[in-house]
Amino acid sequence: MAGKKKRPVRLCLGCRNRREKKAMVRIIRTPAGMFEVDTTGKKSGRGTYVCPETACVRKINRKNLSLALKDNLGEAEVKKIQEELLRVTNFQQEEVRYGKSSNI
Ligand SMILES: [Zn+2]
């Protein structure tokens, strides 16, 4: 038994690059048919991933998100998801920028 731990990676819906799963933001379709941004990564439902970067979030559209979640999303739903993703993304980018300097 080799002890090499393989870190899970996921494909970004925006840039189509693979990244470590925990560095990405998850979008899900809940069992009730709702679409949400899952910041915990633990909610149940069909999920897809995107990098926490504005450029990637902007590449999400009705077509690729509907395909990834195997459902038919409306423009309003896609917009809502995008807005939420941008909020999460900005927050994470700020954390990276300022978080490490606060080593007291
Ligand atoms: Zn990406």
XYZ file of N, CA and C and ligand atoms in Angstrom:
313
model
N 0.830 -1.203 0.000
C 0.000 0.000 0.000
C 0.863 1.252 0.000
N 0.879 1.934 -1.059
C 1.659 3.174 -1.122
C 0.967 4.258 -0.298
N 1.744 5.047 0.374
C 1.170 6.047 1.259
C 0.994 7.402 0.627
N 1.060 7.440 -0.679
C 0.940 8.757 -1.321
C -0.513 9.177 -1.361
N -0.803 10.261 -0.716
C -2.177 10.743 -0.674
C -2.438 11.612 -1.891
N -3.469 11.253 -2.626
C -3.804 12.055 -3.788
C -4.858 13.077 -3.388
N -4.560 14.325 -3.610
C -5.540 15.354 -3.265
C -6.598 15.435 -4.352
N -7.846 15.526 -3.910
C -8.913 15.589 -4.925
C -8.868 16.892 -5.711
N -8.994 16.758 -7.012
C -9.026 17.937 -7.868
C -10.342 17.997 -8.629
N -10.717 19.199 -9.012
C -11.954 19.380 -9.766
C -11.712 20.321 -10.938
N -12.543 20.130 -11.934
C -12.468 20.960 -13.130
C -13.264 22.248 -12.923
N -12.665 23.353 -13.287
C -13.362 24.634 -13.156
C -14.304 24.829 -14.336
N -15.505 25.245 -14.024
C -16.510 25.464 -15.062
C -16.139 26.657 -15.959
N -15.368 27.582 -15.388
C -14.995 28.778 -16.145
C -13.787 28.565 -17.035
N -12.630 28.294 -16.413
C -11.384 28.224 -17.185
C -11.025 26.818 -17.634
N -11.771 25.821 -17.135
C -11.549 24.432 -17.531
C -10.201 23.883 -17.063
N -9.615 24.500 -16.072
C -8.390 23.959 -15.500
C -8.733 23.143 -14.272
N -7.836 22.222 -13.945
C -8.044 21.442 -12.732
C -7.339 22.114 -11.570
N -8.003 22.050 -10.441
C -7.464 22.642 -9.232
C -7.820 21.782 -8.047
N -7.128 22.033 -6.979
C -7.448 21.324 -5.760
C -8.873 21.673 -5.349
N -9.608 20.643 -5.030
C -11.030 20.803 -4.715
C -11.293 21.837 -3.616
N -10.470 21.788 -2.580
C -10.745 22.679 -1.453
C -10.418 24.143 -1.758
N -9.738 24.387 -2.877
C -9.436 25.763 -3.259
C -10.529 26.343 -4.147
N -11.554 25.543 -4.394
C -12.590 25.990 -5.321
C -13.920 26.216 -4.625
N -14.818 26.855 -5.348
C -16.149 27.107 -4.805
C -17.127 26.162 -5.501
N -18.022 25.616 -4.725
C -18.963 24.634 -5.256
C -20.331 25.266 -5.505
N -20.921 24.871 -6.600
C -22.288 25.308 -6.912
C -23.127 24.034 -6.946
N -24.270 24.063 -6.307
C -25.068 22.837 -6.309
C -26.512 23.059 -6.728
N -27.069 21.956 -7.138
C -28.512 21.885 -7.327
C -28.967 20.980 -6.195
N -29.753 21.540 -5.304
C -30.183 20.759 -4.147
C -31.215 19.717 -4.572
N -31.418 18.712 -3.707
C -32.437 17.702 -4.044
C -33.820 18.323 -4.243
N -34.039 19.511 -3.675
C -35.330 20.184 -3.838
C -35.398 21.008 -5.129
N -34.306 20.987 -5.888
C -34.310 21.709 -7.157
C -33.928 23.170 -7.064
N -33.263 23.553 -5.956
C -32.788 24.919 -5.799
C -31.313 24.974 -6.206
N -30.902 26.175 -6.632
C -29.501 26.329 -7.005
C -28.816 27.237 -6.005
N -27.717 26.765 -5.443
C -27.019 27.608 -4.494
C -25.505 27.431 -4.548
N -24.844 28.418 -3.941
C -23.402 28.349 -3.795
C -23.148 27.671 -2.457
N -22.400 26.594 -2.502
C -22.136 25.827 -1.295
C -20.725 26.120 -0.792
N -20.640 26.994 0.173
C -19.314 27.373 0.665
C -18.725 26.318 1.601
N -19.556 25.423 2.093
C -19.050 24.384 2.988
C -18.503 23.199 2.191
N -18.987 23.034 0.967
C -18.573 21.902 0.149
C -19.162 20.590 0.610
N -20.110 20.669 1.513
C -20.629 19.442 2.112
C -22.115 19.218 1.901
N -22.763 20.187 1.295
C -24.201 20.031 1.096
C -24.467 18.956 0.065
N -25.627 18.332 0.200
C -25.937 17.283 -0.758
C -26.591 17.885 -1.991
N -26.383 17.219 -3.081
C -26.919 17.696 -4.344
C -25.885 17.521 -5.433
N -26.315 17.727 -6.657
C -25.375 17.640 -7.766
C -24.548 18.912 -7.794
N -23.255 18.762 -7.883
C -22.413 19.948 -7.787
C -21.461 20.144 -8.944
N -21.014 21.377 -9.086
C -19.966 21.698 -10.040
C -19.059 22.732 -9.364
N -17.877 22.922 -9.913
C -16.910 23.769 -9.230
C -16.402 24.904 -10.104
N -15.983 25.963 -9.425
C -15.399 27.090 -10.144
C -14.280 27.685 -9.283
N -13.241 28.230 -9.908
C -12.164 28.886 -9.162
C -12.732 30.134 -8.498
N -12.229 30.476 -7.318
C -12.699 31.711 -6.693
C -12.064 32.924 -7.352
N -12.276 33.065 -8.651
C -11.708 34.194 -9.383
C -12.766 34.822 -10.265
N -12.743 36.129 -10.277
C -13.759 36.878 -11.020
C -13.838 36.429 -12.480
N -12.682 36.239 -13.098
C -12.658 35.865 -14.515
C -13.393 34.546 -14.757
N -13.204 33.607 -13.847
C -13.854 32.300 -13.996
C -15.351 32.412 -13.747
N -15.714 33.167 -12.722
C -17.130 33.344 -12.400
C -17.859 33.977 -13.587
N -17.207 34.920 -14.253
C -17.842 35.601 -15.384
C -18.038 34.697 -16.591
N -17.309 33.594 -16.634
C -17.453 32.673 -17.767
C -18.617 31.712 -17.585
N -19.208 31.761 -16.417
C -20.359 30.892 -16.187
C -21.555 31.471 -16.922
N -22.261 30.618 -17.622
C -23.476 31.086 -18.276
C -24.545 30.014 -18.181
N -25.674 30.345 -18.718
C -26.819 29.453 -18.619
C -26.514 28.088 -19.219
N -25.823 28.103 -20.323
C -25.551 26.869 -21.042
C -24.616 25.938 -20.263
N -23.435 26.463 -19.859
C -22.498 25.543 -19.212
C -22.936 25.154 -17.800
N -23.651 26.048 -17.125
C -24.119 25.705 -15.786
C -25.270 24.692 -15.849
N -26.151 24.868 -16.799
C -27.256 23.927 -16.974
C -26.727 22.535 -17.302
N -25.705 22.515 -18.123
C -25.091 21.253 -18.522
C -24.434 20.576 -17.324
N -23.714 21.365 -16.546
C -22.982 20.814 -15.404
C -23.923 20.307 -14.315
N -25.025 20.994 -14.136
C -25.949 20.611 -13.070
C -27.099 19.747 -13.586
N -27.039 19.443 -14.849
C -28.054 18.618 -15.496
C -29.476 19.105 -15.208
N -29.644 20.378 -15.408
C -30.959 20.968 -15.223
C -31.035 22.191 -16.133
N -32.207 22.789 -16.189
C -32.354 23.947 -17.046
C -32.496 25.203 -16.201
N -31.441 25.993 -16.133
C -31.483 27.190 -15.310
C -31.965 28.385 -16.114
N -32.672 29.283 -15.451
C -33.103 30.505 -16.097
C -32.031 31.572 -15.947
N -32.118 32.622 -16.759
C -31.143 33.716 -16.685
C -31.053 34.284 -15.282
N -32.200 34.440 -14.636
C -32.228 35.041 -13.304
C -31.489 34.177 -12.294
N -31.654 32.877 -12.434
C -30.990 31.965 -11.507
C -29.473 31.992 -11.699
N -29.060 32.026 -12.950
C -27.628 32.079 -13.241
C -27.034 33.376 -12.693
N -27.779 34.455 -12.869
C -27.306 35.756 -12.395
C -27.163 35.770 -10.872
N -28.127 35.179 -10.226
C -28.111 35.118 -8.766
C -26.893 34.330 -8.268
N -26.667 33.192 -8.905
C -25.507 32.357 -8.552
C -24.215 33.140 -8.772
N -24.142 33.824 -9.912
C -22.942 34.594 -10.238
C -22.679 35.685 -9.209
N -23.732 36.362 -8.821
C -23.574 37.423 -7.828
C -23.082 36.869 -6.505
N -23.641 35.745 -6.130
C -23.221 35.132 -4.878
C -21.774 34.658 -4.972
N -21.418 34.106 -6.115
C -20.041 33.643 -6.313
C -19.058 34.801 -6.228
N -19.448 35.917 -6.813
C -18.561 37.086 -6.794
C -18.367 37.586 -5.368
N -19.419 37.509 -4.578
C -19.314 37.917 -3.186
C -18.335 37.015 -2.434
N -18.500 35.719 -2.617
C -17.608 34.747 -1.974
C -16.176 34.941 -2.468
N -16.049 35.136 -3.773
C -14.747 35.304 -4.394
C -14.016 36.529 -3.860
N -14.705 37.645 -3.781
C -14.087 38.862 -3.260
C -13.642 38.680 -1.827
N -14.465 37.987 -1.081
C -14.166 37.740 0.313
C -12.902 36.892 0.437
N -12.823 35.845 -0.365
C -11.663 34.959 -0.301
C -10.395 35.658 -0.764
N -10.521 36.499 -1.784
C -9.345 37.207 -2.279
C -8.836 38.186 -1.238
N -9.750 38.803 -0.508
C -9.336 39.712 0.546
C -8.665 38.967 1.683
N -9.179 37.799 1.969
C -8.586 36.977 3.014
C -7.145 36.636 2.679
N -6.913 36.298 1.425
C -5.564 35.956 0.984
C -4.661 37.183 1.077
N -5.220 38.316 0.690
C -4.427 39.544 0.655
C -4.062 40.045 2.056
N -5.060 39.991 2.938
C -4.811 40.592 4.257
C -4.627 39.576 5.371
N -5.150 38.385 5.144
C -5.163 37.397 6.213
C -3.805 37.046 6.796
N -2.809 36.877 5.925
C -1.536 36.373 6.405
C -0.688 37.391 7.139
N -1.007 38.664 6.957
C -0.185 39.688 7.606
C -0.555 39.858 9.066
N -1.647 39.230 9.454
C -2.088 39.439 10.837
C -1.593 38.348 11.786
N -0.334 37.999 11.664
C 0.257 37.037 12.595
C 0.713 37.731 13.871
N -0.110 37.646 14.872
C 0.267 38.327 16.113
C 0.914 37.322 17.066
Zn -11.147 28.663 -13.179
